[in-house]
Amino acid sequence: MTLYALEELDDALAVTRALLTPIDRTVWVKLAFVAFFIGGPGGSVNPVQYTAGGNGGGTGTPPPGGMPGFDPGPRVWLLIAGVVGAIVLIALAFTLIGSIMEFVFVESLRSETVTIRQYWSRRWRQGLRLFSFRLIIGFFVFGIALLVGAIAYLSLEAVTPGAVAAIVLLLIPMFVVLALVVGLVSGFTTAFVVPIMIKTDCGVLAGWRRLWPTITANPWQYLAYAVSSFFLSIIGGILIAMATGLLALALLIPFGLLFAVGVGLLVFVAEPLGIGVLVVVGLLFGLSILVVAALVQVPVLAYLRYYALLILGDIDPEFDLIPEQRANVRESSAASAT
């Protein structure tokens, strides 16, 4: 049996090269803007971070009044709540935009023409459905983690230390399985369901209903893709980190000079002016790093998404979004072999 996950490695590279070369500055900048929102090589996975509290270190239980010397008033709690609320709102807005940008990115790869406004207006409703689906998954994972954390916290004083260790050992495999299932669902939704939604103009659940029969009929193909895409994502993440780090070091030269100018103004001319220059230079440097990271992500994300599109089209030609790119690459490969 031919595994498409192995067969399409070179074809995905060829299709990506055809899209990104010769270098078109406009295409790269637009794709970098989209890539900024859809995330790294692992795709648009929105992990839910949580902590399960317990009786932390120290010599005993804190006094009823709380930590010694720490008595936050209502204003402090209100400020904390405001900051947390703002962070949550920003994260939700970023996730919403990223969900719509998933369709913009696939449409751009499909047509080899990047038109953000046109694809946004065409696919924003499906992006909302994808956002809702991701939100439900996030709440599901967070709810399980919160429930397990609460149970563990309440049982700390009710059981012996040996029983606590046994519970922890039992929970670890459960969390591993949960992480694998959620990762597969999220990854397959991005890699396969989104293209099916574009092809058939349907919602997320309808896309999964169309994808599922192909999974049950070709389990080894999808398993091979899951394994290969995992390692490809790791390699892509390393390449992105290395390239971003090298370019950031290069940017330190001009920004270091500007920073020195700011320090000089701070020390010898006027403190407010120097502080203002240092703040502006810091913001510009941070923005430059973000732009560099987004540009570096473009070829990696394009390769991984083309790779999934090629495999999906091989498994079920009904869902093939890039038949022309596939035909061109294979004709070129056949001609080269001849």
Coordinates of C-alpha atoms in Angstrom, one line a residue:
M1 CA 0.0 0.0 0.0
T2 CA 1.3 3.4 -1.0
L3 CA 1.4 5.9 1.9
Y4 CA 0.5 9.3 0.6
A5 CA 2.1 10.9 3.6
L6 CA 5.5 9.7 2.2
E7 CA 4.6 10.2 -1.5
E8 CA 3.6 13.8 -1.1
L9 CA 6.7 15.1 0.7
D10 CA 8.4 16.2 -2.5
D11 CA 5.2 17.3 -4.3
A12 CA 4.3 19.6 -1.4
L13 CA 7.8 21.2 -1.6
A14 CA 7.4 21.7 -5.4
V15 CA 4.0 23.3 -5.1
T16 CA 5.2 25.6 -2.3
R17 CA 8.2 26.6 -4.4
A18 CA 5.9 27.4 -7.4
L19 CA 3.8 29.7 -5.2
L20 CA 6.6 31.6 -3.5
T21 CA 9.1 31.9 -6.3
P22 CA 10.1 34.1 -7.9
I23 CA 9.7 36.3 -4.8
D24 CA 6.8 38.7 -5.0
R25 CA 7.0 41.2 -2.2
T26 CA 3.2 41.8 -2.2
V27 CA 2.4 38.1 -2.0
W28 CA 4.8 37.5 0.8
V29 CA 3.6 40.4 2.9
K30 CA 0.0 39.4 2.5
L31 CA 0.7 35.8 3.4
A32 CA 2.8 37.0 6.4
F33 CA -0.2 39.0 7.6
V34 CA -2.4 36.0 7.4
A35 CA 0.3 33.7 8.9
F36 CA 0.5 36.1 11.9
F37 CA -3.0 35.2 12.9
I38 CA -3.2 31.5 12.1
G39 CA -0.2 30.6 14.2
G40 CA 2.9 28.4 13.9
P41 CA 3.6 25.2 12.0
G42 CA 1.4 23.2 14.3
G43 CA -1.5 25.1 12.9
S44 CA -4.1 27.2 14.7
V45 CA -4.2 25.3 18.0
N46 CA -5.4 27.3 20.9
P47 CA -4.1 25.5 24.0
V48 CA -5.9 26.0 27.3
Q49 CA -3.5 26.6 30.1
Y50 CA -4.6 25.8 33.6
T51 CA -3.2 25.3 37.1
A52 CA -4.5 22.9 39.7
G53 CA -3.9 24.5 43.1
G54 CA -3.0 22.7 46.3
N55 CA -1.4 23.4 49.7
G56 CA 1.8 25.0 48.4
G57 CA 5.1 25.1 50.1
G58 CA 5.9 26.9 53.3
T59 CA 5.7 25.8 56.9
G60 CA 1.9 25.4 57.1
T61 CA -1.5 26.9 56.3
P62 CA -1.5 30.7 55.8
P63 CA -3.4 32.6 58.5
P64 CA -7.0 33.5 57.9
G65 CA -6.1 37.0 57.0
G66 CA -4.1 35.8 54.0
M67 CA -0.4 36.4 53.4
P68 CA 1.3 38.5 56.0
G69 CA 1.6 42.1 54.8
F70 CA -0.6 41.5 51.8
D71 CA -4.2 42.8 52.0
P72 CA -5.5 43.7 48.6
G73 CA -8.4 46.0 48.6
P74 CA -11.4 46.0 46.2
R75 CA -9.6 48.4 43.8
V76 CA -6.7 46.0 43.4
W77 CA -9.1 43.1 42.7
L78 CA -11.1 45.2 40.3
L79 CA -7.8 46.1 38.5
I80 CA -6.8 42.5 38.3
A81 CA -10.2 41.5 37.0
G82 CA -10.0 44.2 34.4
V83 CA -6.6 43.1 33.2
V84 CA -7.6 39.5 33.0
G85 CA -10.8 40.4 31.2
A86 CA -8.9 42.5 28.7
I87 CA -6.5 39.6 28.1
V88 CA -9.4 37.2 27.6
L89 CA -11.1 39.6 25.1
I90 CA -7.9 40.1 23.1
A91 CA -7.3 36.3 23.0
L92 CA -10.9 35.7 21.8
A93 CA -10.6 38.4 19.2
F94 CA -7.3 37.0 18.0
T95 CA -8.8 33.5 17.8
L96 CA -11.8 34.8 15.9
I97 CA -9.6 36.5 13.3
G98 CA -7.4 33.5 13.1
S99 CA -10.3 31.2 12.4
I100 CA -11.4 33.3 9.5
M101 CA -7.8 33.6 8.3
E102 CA -7.6 29.8 8.0
F103 CA -10.1 30.0 5.1
V104 CA -8.2 33.0 3.6
F105 CA -5.0 31.1 3.7
V106 CA -6.3 28.0 2.1
E107 CA -8.2 30.0 -0.6
S108 CA -4.9 31.8 -1.3
L109 CA -3.0 28.5 -1.7
R110 CA -5.8 27.1 -3.8
S111 CA -6.0 30.0 -6.3
E112 CA -2.3 31.1 -6.0
T113 CA -3.7 34.6 -5.6
V114 CA -3.7 36.4 -2.3
T115 CA -6.8 38.7 -1.9
I116 CA -7.5 39.0 1.8
R117 CA -10.6 41.2 1.6
Q118 CA -12.3 39.1 -1.1
Y119 CA -11.7 35.8 0.7
W120 CA -12.7 37.3 4.1
S121 CA -16.0 38.5 2.8
R122 CA -16.7 35.2 1.2
R123 CA -15.7 32.9 4.1
W124 CA -16.3 34.9 7.3
R125 CA -19.4 33.0 8.2
Q126 CA -17.6 29.7 8.0
G127 CA -14.8 31.3 10.1
L128 CA -17.3 32.1 12.8
R129 CA -18.4 28.4 12.8
L130 CA -14.8 27.3 13.1
F131 CA -14.3 29.8 15.9
S132 CA -17.3 28.4 17.8
F133 CA -16.0 24.9 17.3
R134 CA -12.6 25.8 18.7
L135 CA -14.2 27.6 21.6
I136 CA -16.3 24.5 22.5
I137 CA -13.2 22.3 22.4
G138 CA -11.3 24.8 24.6
F139 CA -14.1 25.0 27.2
F140 CA -14.3 21.2 27.1
V141 CA -10.6 20.8 27.9
F142 CA -10.7 23.6 30.5
G143 CA -13.7 22.1 32.1
I144 CA -12.1 18.6 32.5
A145 CA -8.9 20.1 33.8
L146 CA -10.8 22.3 36.3
L147 CA -12.9 19.3 37.5
V148 CA -9.8 17.1 37.9
G149 CA -8.0 19.9 39.7
A150 CA -10.9 20.5 42.0
I151 CA -11.2 16.8 42.8
A152 CA -7.4 16.5 43.5
Y153 CA -7.5 19.6 45.7
L154 CA -10.4 18.4 47.8
S155 CA -8.9 14.9 48.2
L156 CA -5.5 16.1 49.4
E157 CA -6.5 16.1 53.0
A158 CA -8.8 13.1 52.8
V159 CA -6.4 10.5 51.5
T160 CA -2.9 9.3 52.3
P161 CA 0.2 10.5 50.4
G162 CA 0.5 7.1 48.7
A163 CA -3.1 7.3 47.5
V164 CA -2.4 10.8 46.1
A165 CA 0.6 9.5 44.2
A166 CA -1.5 6.6 42.8
I167 CA -4.2 9.1 41.7
V168 CA -1.6 11.2 40.0
L169 CA -0.2 8.2 38.2
L170 CA -3.6 7.3 37.0
L171 CA -4.4 10.9 35.8
I172 CA -1.2 11.2 33.7
P173 CA -2.3 8.6 31.1
M174 CA -5.7 10.2 31.0
F175 CA -4.3 13.6 30.2
V176 CA -2.0 12.1 27.6
V177 CA -5.0 10.4 25.9
L178 CA -7.0 13.6 26.2
A179 CA -4.2 15.7 24.7
L180 CA -3.8 13.2 21.8
V181 CA -7.5 13.2 21.0
V182 CA -7.9 17.0 21.2
G183 CA -4.7 17.5 19.2
L184 CA -6.0 15.1 16.4
V185 CA -9.4 16.7 16.3
S186 CA -8.0 20.2 16.2
G187 CA -5.3 19.3 13.7
F188 CA -7.6 17.4 11.4
T189 CA -10.2 20.2 11.6
T190 CA -7.6 22.7 10.3
A191 CA -5.9 20.4 7.8
F192 CA -8.9 18.6 6.3
V193 CA -12.2 19.9 7.5
V194 CA -11.5 23.5 6.5
P195 CA -10.7 22.4 2.9
I196 CA -13.9 20.3 2.8
M197 CA -15.9 23.3 4.1
I198 CA -14.5 25.4 1.3
K199 CA -15.1 22.7 -1.3
T200 CA -18.7 21.9 -0.3
D201 CA -19.6 25.2 1.3
C202 CA -20.7 23.6 4.6
G203 CA -20.2 24.0 8.3
V204 CA -17.7 22.3 10.7
L205 CA -19.9 19.4 11.8
A206 CA -21.1 18.8 8.2
G207 CA -17.4 18.8 7.1
W208 CA -16.6 16.2 9.8
R209 CA -19.5 14.0 8.6
R210 CA -18.0 14.1 5.1
L211 CA -14.4 13.5 6.4
W212 CA -15.2 10.7 8.8
P213 CA -16.1 8.0 6.2
T214 CA -12.7 8.6 4.5
I215 CA -10.9 8.2 7.8
T216 CA -12.7 4.9 8.6
A217 CA -11.9 3.7 5.0
N218 CA -8.3 4.8 5.1
P219 CA -7.1 4.8 8.7
W220 CA -3.5 4.0 7.9
Q221 CA -3.3 7.0 5.5
Y222 CA -4.5 9.4 8.1
L223 CA -2.3 7.8 10.8
A224 CA 0.7 8.2 8.6
Y225 CA -0.2 11.8 8.0
A226 CA -0.6 12.4 11.8
V227 CA 2.8 11.0 12.5
S228 CA 4.6 12.7 9.6
S229 CA 2.9 16.1 10.2
F230 CA 3.9 15.9 13.9
F231 CA 7.6 15.6 13.0
L232 CA 7.3 18.1 10.1
S233 CA 5.8 20.6 12.5
I234 CA 8.7 20.1 15.0
I235 CA 11.2 20.6 12.2
G236 CA 9.3 23.6 10.9
G237 CA 9.2 25.1 14.3
I238 CA 13.0 24.7 14.8
L239 CA 13.6 26.3 11.4
I240 CA 11.3 29.2 12.2
A241 CA 13.0 29.8 15.6
M242 CA 16.5 29.6 14.1
A243 CA 15.7 31.9 11.2
T244 CA 13.9 34.4 13.4
G245 CA 16.8 34.4 15.9
L246 CA 19.4 35.0 13.3
L247 CA 17.4 37.9 11.8
A248 CA 16.8 39.3 15.2
L249 CA 20.5 39.3 15.9
A250 CA 21.0 41.2 12.6
L251 CA 18.4 43.7 13.6
L252 CA 20.2 44.3 16.9
I253 CA 22.9 46.3 14.9
P254 CA 20.8 49.2 13.7
F255 CA 18.5 49.1 16.7
G256 CA 21.5 48.9 19.0
L257 CA 22.8 52.2 17.5
L258 CA 19.4 53.8 18.0
F259 CA 19.3 52.5 21.6
A260 CA 22.7 54.1 22.2
V261 CA 21.4 57.4 20.8
G262 CA 18.5 57.2 23.2
V263 CA 20.8 56.5 26.2
G264 CA 22.9 59.5 25.1
L265 CA 19.9 61.7 25.0
L266 CA 18.8 60.4 28.4
V267 CA 22.1 61.1 30.1
F268 CA 23.4 64.2 28.4
V269 CA 20.4 66.1 26.9
A270 CA 17.0 65.6 28.4
E271 CA 15.6 62.7 30.4
P272 CA 12.1 62.8 29.0
L273 CA 13.4 63.0 25.5
G274 CA 15.8 60.0 26.1
I275 CA 13.0 57.9 27.6
G276 CA 10.7 58.7 24.7
V277 CA 13.4 57.6 22.2
L278 CA 14.1 54.4 24.1
V279 CA 10.4 53.5 24.3
V280 CA 9.9 54.2 20.5
V281 CA 13.0 52.2 19.7
G282 CA 11.9 49.3 21.9
L283 CA 8.4 49.2 20.3
L284 CA 9.9 49.4 16.8
F285 CA 12.3 46.5 17.6
G286 CA 9.5 44.4 19.0
L287 CA 7.3 45.1 15.9
S288 CA 10.2 44.2 13.6
I289 CA 10.6 40.9 15.3
L290 CA 6.9 40.1 14.8
V291 CA 7.2 41.0 11.1
V292 CA 10.3 38.9 10.7
A293 CA 8.7 35.9 12.5
A294 CA 5.5 36.2 10.3
L295 CA 7.6 36.3 7.1
V296 CA 9.7 33.3 8.2
Q297 CA 6.5 31.3 8.9
V298 CA 5.1 31.7 5.4
P299 CA 7.0 28.9 3.5
V300 CA 6.7 26.5 6.4
L301 CA 2.9 27.1 6.8
A302 CA 2.4 26.9 3.1
Y303 CA 4.3 23.7 2.8
L304 CA 2.4 22.0 5.7
R305 CA -1.0 23.1 4.3
Y306 CA -0.2 22.1 0.8
Y307 CA 1.0 18.8 2.2
A308 CA -2.4 18.2 3.8
L309 CA -4.3 19.3 0.7
L310 CA -2.4 16.9 -1.5
I311 CA -3.0 14.0 0.8
L312 CA -6.7 14.8 1.1
G313 CA -7.0 14.9 -2.7
D314 CA -5.2 11.6 -3.0
I315 CA -7.5 9.9 -0.5
D316 CA -10.7 11.3 -2.0
P317 CA -10.5 13.2 -5.3
E318 CA -14.0 14.7 -4.5
F319 CA -12.3 17.0 -2.0
D320 CA -9.3 17.9 -4.1
L321 CA -8.8 21.7 -3.9
I322 CA -5.6 21.9 -6.0
P323 CA -6.0 19.6 -9.0
E324 CA -4.1 21.9 -11.3
Q325 CA -1.1 22.3 -9.0
R326 CA -1.0 18.6 -8.4
A327 CA -1.1 17.9 -12.2
N328 CA 1.6 20.5 -12.9
V329 CA 3.9 19.1 -10.3
R330 CA 3.5 15.5 -11.4
E331 CA 3.9 16.4 -15.1
S332 CA 7.2 18.2 -14.2
S333 CA 8.3 15.2 -12.1
A334 CA 7.5 12.9 -15.0
A335 CA 9.3 15.1 -17.5
S336 CA 12.4 15.3 -15.2
A337 CA 12.5 11.6 -14.8
T338 CA 12.2 11.1 -18.5

